[in-house]
Short mmCIF file of C-alpha atoms in Angstrom, two decimals:
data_model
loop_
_atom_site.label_atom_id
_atom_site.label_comp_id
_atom_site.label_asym_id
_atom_site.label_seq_id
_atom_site.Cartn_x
_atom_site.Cartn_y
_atom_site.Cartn_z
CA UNK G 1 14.47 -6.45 42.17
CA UNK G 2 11.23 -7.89 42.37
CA UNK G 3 10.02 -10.93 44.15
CA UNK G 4 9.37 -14.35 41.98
CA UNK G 5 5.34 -13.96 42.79
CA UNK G 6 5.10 -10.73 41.55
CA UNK G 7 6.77 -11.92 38.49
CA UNK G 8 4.53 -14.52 37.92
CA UNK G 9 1.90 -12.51 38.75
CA UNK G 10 3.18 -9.85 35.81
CA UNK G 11 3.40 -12.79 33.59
CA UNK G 12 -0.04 -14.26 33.95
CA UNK G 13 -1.76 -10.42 33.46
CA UNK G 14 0.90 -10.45 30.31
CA UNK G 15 -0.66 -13.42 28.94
CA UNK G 16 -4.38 -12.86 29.60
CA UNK G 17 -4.03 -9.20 27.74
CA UNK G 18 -2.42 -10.87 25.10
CA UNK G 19 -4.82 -13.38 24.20
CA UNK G 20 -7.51 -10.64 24.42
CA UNK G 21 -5.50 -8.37 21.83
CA UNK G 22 -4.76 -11.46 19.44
CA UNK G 23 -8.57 -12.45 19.59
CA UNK G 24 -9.51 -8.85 18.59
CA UNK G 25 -6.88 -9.19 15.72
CA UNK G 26 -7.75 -11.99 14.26
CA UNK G 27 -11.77 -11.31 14.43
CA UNK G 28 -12.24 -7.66 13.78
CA UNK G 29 -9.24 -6.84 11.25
CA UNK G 30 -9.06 -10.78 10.11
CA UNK G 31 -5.79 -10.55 10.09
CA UNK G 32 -4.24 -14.55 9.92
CA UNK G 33 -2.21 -14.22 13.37
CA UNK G 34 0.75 -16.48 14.24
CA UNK G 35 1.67 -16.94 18.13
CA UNK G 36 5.42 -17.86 18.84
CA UNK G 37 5.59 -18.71 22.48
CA UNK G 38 8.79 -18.13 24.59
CA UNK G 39 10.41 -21.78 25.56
CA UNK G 40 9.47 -21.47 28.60
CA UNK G 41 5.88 -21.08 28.14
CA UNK G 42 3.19 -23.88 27.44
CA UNK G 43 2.60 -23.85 23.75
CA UNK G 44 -0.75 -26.07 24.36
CA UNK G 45 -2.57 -23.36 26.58
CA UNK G 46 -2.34 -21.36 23.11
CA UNK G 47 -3.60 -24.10 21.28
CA UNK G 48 -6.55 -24.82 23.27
CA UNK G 49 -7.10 -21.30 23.84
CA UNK G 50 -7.66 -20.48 20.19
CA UNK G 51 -8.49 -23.97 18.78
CA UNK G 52 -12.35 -22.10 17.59
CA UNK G 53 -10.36 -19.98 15.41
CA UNK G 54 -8.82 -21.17 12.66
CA UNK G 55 -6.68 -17.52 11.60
CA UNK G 56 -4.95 -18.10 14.92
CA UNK G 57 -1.93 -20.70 15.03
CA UNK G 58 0.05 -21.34 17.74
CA UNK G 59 3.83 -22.53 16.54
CA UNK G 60 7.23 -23.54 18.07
CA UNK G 61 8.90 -24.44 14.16
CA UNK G 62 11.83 -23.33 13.12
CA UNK G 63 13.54 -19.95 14.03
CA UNK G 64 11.85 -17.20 14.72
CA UNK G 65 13.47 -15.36 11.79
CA UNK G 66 11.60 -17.19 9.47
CA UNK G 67 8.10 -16.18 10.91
CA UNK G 68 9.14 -12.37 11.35
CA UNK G 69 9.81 -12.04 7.62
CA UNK G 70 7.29 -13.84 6.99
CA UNK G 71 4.76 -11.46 8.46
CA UNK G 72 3.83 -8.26 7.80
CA UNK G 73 3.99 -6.93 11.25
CA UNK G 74 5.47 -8.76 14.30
CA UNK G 75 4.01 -7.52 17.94
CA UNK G 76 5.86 -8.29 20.98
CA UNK G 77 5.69 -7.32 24.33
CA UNK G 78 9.80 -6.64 25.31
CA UNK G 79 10.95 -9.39 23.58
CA UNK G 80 14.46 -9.62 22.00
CA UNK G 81 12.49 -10.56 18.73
CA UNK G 82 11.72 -6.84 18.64
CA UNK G 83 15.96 -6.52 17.95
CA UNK G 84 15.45 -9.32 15.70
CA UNK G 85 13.22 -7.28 13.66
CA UNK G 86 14.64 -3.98 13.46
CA UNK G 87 18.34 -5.55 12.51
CA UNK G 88 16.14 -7.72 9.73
CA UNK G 89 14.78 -4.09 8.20
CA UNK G 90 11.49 -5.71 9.58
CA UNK G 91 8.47 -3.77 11.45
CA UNK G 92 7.51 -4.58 14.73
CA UNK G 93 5.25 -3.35 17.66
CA UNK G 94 6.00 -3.53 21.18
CA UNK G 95 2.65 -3.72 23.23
CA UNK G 96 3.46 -2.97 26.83
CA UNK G 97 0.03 -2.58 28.58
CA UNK G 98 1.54 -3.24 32.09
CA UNK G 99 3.14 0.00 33.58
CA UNK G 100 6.60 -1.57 35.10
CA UNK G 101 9.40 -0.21 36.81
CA UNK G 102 12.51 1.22 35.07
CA UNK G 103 14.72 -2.29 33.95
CA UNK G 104 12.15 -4.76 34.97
CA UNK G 105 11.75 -5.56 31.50
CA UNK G 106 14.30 -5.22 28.10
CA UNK G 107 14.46 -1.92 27.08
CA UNK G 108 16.41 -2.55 24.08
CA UNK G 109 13.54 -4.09 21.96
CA UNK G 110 11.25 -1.65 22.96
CA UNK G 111 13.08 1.01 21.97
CA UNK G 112 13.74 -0.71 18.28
CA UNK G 113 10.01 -0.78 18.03
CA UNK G 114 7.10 1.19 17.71
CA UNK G 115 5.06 1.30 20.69
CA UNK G 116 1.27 1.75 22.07
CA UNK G 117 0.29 0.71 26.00
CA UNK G 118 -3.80 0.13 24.94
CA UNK G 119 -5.40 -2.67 23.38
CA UNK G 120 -7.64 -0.09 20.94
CA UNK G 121 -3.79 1.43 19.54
CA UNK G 122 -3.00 -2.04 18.98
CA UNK G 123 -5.44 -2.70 17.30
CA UNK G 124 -6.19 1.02 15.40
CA UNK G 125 -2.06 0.29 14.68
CA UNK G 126 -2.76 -2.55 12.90
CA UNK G 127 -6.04 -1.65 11.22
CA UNK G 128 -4.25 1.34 9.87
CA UNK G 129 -1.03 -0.31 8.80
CA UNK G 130 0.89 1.94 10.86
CA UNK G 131 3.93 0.15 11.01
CA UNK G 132 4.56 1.95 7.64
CA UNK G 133 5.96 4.95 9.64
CA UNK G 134 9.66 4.71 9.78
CA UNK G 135 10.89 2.79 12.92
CA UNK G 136 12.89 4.16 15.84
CA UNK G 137 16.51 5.04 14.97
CA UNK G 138 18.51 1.94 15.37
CA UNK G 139 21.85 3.50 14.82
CA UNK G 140 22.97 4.47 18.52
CA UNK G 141 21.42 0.97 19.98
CA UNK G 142 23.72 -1.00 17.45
CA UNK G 143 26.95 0.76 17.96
CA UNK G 144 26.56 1.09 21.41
CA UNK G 145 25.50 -2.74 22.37
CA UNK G 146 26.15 -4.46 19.28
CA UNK G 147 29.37 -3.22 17.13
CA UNK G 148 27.24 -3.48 14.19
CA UNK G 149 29.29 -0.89 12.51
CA UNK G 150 32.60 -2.46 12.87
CA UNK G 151 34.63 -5.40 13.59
CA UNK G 152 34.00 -6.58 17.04
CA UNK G 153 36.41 -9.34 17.31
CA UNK G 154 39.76 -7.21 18.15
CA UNK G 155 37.13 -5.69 21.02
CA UNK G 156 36.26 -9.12 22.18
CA UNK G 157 40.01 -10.22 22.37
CA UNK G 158 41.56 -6.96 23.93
CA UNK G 159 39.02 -7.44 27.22
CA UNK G 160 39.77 -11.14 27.47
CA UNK G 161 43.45 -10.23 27.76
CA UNK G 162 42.70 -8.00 29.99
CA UNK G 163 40.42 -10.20 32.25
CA UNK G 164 42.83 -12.94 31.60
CA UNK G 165 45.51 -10.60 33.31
CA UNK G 166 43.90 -9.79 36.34
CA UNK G 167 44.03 -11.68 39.46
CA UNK G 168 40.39 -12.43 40.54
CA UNK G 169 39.59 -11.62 44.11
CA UNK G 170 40.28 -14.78 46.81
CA UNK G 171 36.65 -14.63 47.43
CA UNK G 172 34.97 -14.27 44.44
CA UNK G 173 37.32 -17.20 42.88
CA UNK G 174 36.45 -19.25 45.73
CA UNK G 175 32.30 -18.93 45.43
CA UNK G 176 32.76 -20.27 41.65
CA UNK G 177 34.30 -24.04 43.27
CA UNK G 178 30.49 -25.30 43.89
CA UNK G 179 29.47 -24.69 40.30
CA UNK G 180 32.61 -25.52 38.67
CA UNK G 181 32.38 -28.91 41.03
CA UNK G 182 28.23 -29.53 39.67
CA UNK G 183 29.53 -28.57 36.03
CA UNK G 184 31.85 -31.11 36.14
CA UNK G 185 30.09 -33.50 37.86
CA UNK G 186 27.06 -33.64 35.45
CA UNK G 187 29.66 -33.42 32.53
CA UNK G 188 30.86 -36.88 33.79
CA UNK G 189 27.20 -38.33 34.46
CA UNK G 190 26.07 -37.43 30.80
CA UNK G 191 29.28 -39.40 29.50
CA UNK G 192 28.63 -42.38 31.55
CA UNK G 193 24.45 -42.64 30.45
CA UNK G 194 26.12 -41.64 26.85
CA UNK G 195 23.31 -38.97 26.71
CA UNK G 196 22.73 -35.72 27.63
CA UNK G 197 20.88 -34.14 30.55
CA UNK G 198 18.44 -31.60 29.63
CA UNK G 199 16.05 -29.79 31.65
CA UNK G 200 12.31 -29.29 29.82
CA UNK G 201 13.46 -26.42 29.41
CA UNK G 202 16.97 -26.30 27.57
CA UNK G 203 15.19 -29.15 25.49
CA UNK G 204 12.55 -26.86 24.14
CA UNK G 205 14.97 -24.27 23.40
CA UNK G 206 17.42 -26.56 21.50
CA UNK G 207 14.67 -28.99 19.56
CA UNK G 208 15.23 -26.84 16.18
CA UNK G 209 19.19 -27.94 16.34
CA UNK G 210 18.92 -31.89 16.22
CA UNK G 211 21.15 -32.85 13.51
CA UNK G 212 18.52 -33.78 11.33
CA UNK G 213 16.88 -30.77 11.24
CA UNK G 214 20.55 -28.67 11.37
CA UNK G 215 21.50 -31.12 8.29
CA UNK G 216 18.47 -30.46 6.07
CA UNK G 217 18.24 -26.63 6.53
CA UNK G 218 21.99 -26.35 5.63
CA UNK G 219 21.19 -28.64 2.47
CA UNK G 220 18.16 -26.29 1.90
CA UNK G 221 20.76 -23.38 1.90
CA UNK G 222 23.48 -24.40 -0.19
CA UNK G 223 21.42 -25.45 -2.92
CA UNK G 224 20.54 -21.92 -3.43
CA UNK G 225 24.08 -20.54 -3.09
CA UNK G 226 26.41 -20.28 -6.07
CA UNK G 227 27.88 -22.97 -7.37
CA UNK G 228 31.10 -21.13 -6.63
CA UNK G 229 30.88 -20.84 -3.17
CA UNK G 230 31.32 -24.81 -1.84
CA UNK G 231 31.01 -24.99 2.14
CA UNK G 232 32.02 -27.73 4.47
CA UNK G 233 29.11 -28.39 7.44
CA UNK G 234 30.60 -30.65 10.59
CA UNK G 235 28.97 -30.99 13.53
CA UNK G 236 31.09 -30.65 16.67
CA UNK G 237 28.51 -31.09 19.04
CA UNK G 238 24.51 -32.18 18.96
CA UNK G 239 23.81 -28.74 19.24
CA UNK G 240 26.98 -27.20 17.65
CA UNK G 241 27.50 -27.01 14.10
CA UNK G 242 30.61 -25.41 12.16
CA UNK G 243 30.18 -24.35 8.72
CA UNK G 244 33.76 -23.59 6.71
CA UNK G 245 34.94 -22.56 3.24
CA UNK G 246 35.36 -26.32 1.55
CA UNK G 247 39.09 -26.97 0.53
#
């Protein structure tokens, strides 16, 4: 596995290529482009970055779904928004100008995508409309990792009766006591502030669940189902939601 510095060192290269690529893009095939950052990235380094072009926006709204259908062609590097894609019948183009070592990055998205490793395919991809080719086969990646084809919950509950039946090892049991001890111990600090704890982090990844935004999306969606079909929406959690066939 490789070090933390040479991971950030991947990531930084990552970014500065695709800046370049999404400059070309939105000046020489004036294309409108629309960056979704990872959560753990700093949305306002795209923002300043492009803030003299005004085909280049820099989001964090909503799902990502919504942007990928949106667009006529999403690009990604090995993101799982490639998978996104291809399950969503949508194109997508996974730009990987870094040569990496085998499983240093996903593989599965990748392969659900086209592919180029230069900035001029990118670009010539694009220019052409190339993502009209037909994708990669999806068929083996979703049986294989997904159960797409068939039910998966009898799967899921067969190996947790079997897990459940085993006897973990003395010492593998015993290195899970420190985390089980800091779970519980930050469950009971949350419940005594009456908030929770987030890190900058888990709080960018979970801003599109507040309840008010949860609440008016499922509003949004119901008023365009049949009138037949009435739903119950509870929220268990304020970031878990359960949505149930109303009695």
């Amino acid at each position: 596995m490789r070090g933390l510095d040479e991971r950030l060192a991947y990531d930084d290269q990552r970014l500065a290529l695709n800046i370049a690529l999404i400059r070309r893009l939105a000046t020489e095939i004036e294309k409108t482009v629309v960056v979704r950052p990872h959560p753990e990235e700093n949305i306002e380094v795209y923002r300043r970055t492009f803030a003299d072009m005004p085909n280049v926006h820099a989001v964090y709204e909503d799902s990502a779904h919504y942007w990928i259908l949106a667009a006529e062609l999403m690009i990604h590097n090995h993101s799982t928004t490639g998978l996104e894609a291809a399950m969503l019948g949508h194109a997508s183009l996974a730009y990987t100008p870094i040569p990496t070592e085998e499983n240093f990055c996903p593989w599965i998205p990748i392969a659900c995508s086209h592919r180029v490793e230069h900035e001029d395919e990118a670009v010539a991809f694009v220019a052409n409309r190339d993502w009209q080719q037909p994708p990669p086969s999806l068929a083996g990646i979703l049986h294989d990792f997904f159960s797409y084809d068939r039910d998966a919950t009898p799967q899921v509950i067969d190996a947790i009766s079997e897990l459940a039946g085993r006897r973990l090892h003395e010492g593998a049991s015993g290195s899970l006591t420190p985390l089980v001890w800091r779970r519980r111990l930050s469950y009971w600090k949350q419940q005594l502030l009456g908030r929770e704890i987030l890190s900058p982090l888990n709080r960018n990844k979970l801003q599109e669940l507040k309840p008010s935004i949860v609440g008016e999306r499922y509003k949004t969606i119901v008023g365009a189902m049949p009138a037949g079909n009435p739903t119950a929406f509870t929220a268990l959690h304020p970031h878990l939601y359960r949505v149930t066939p109303a009695s």
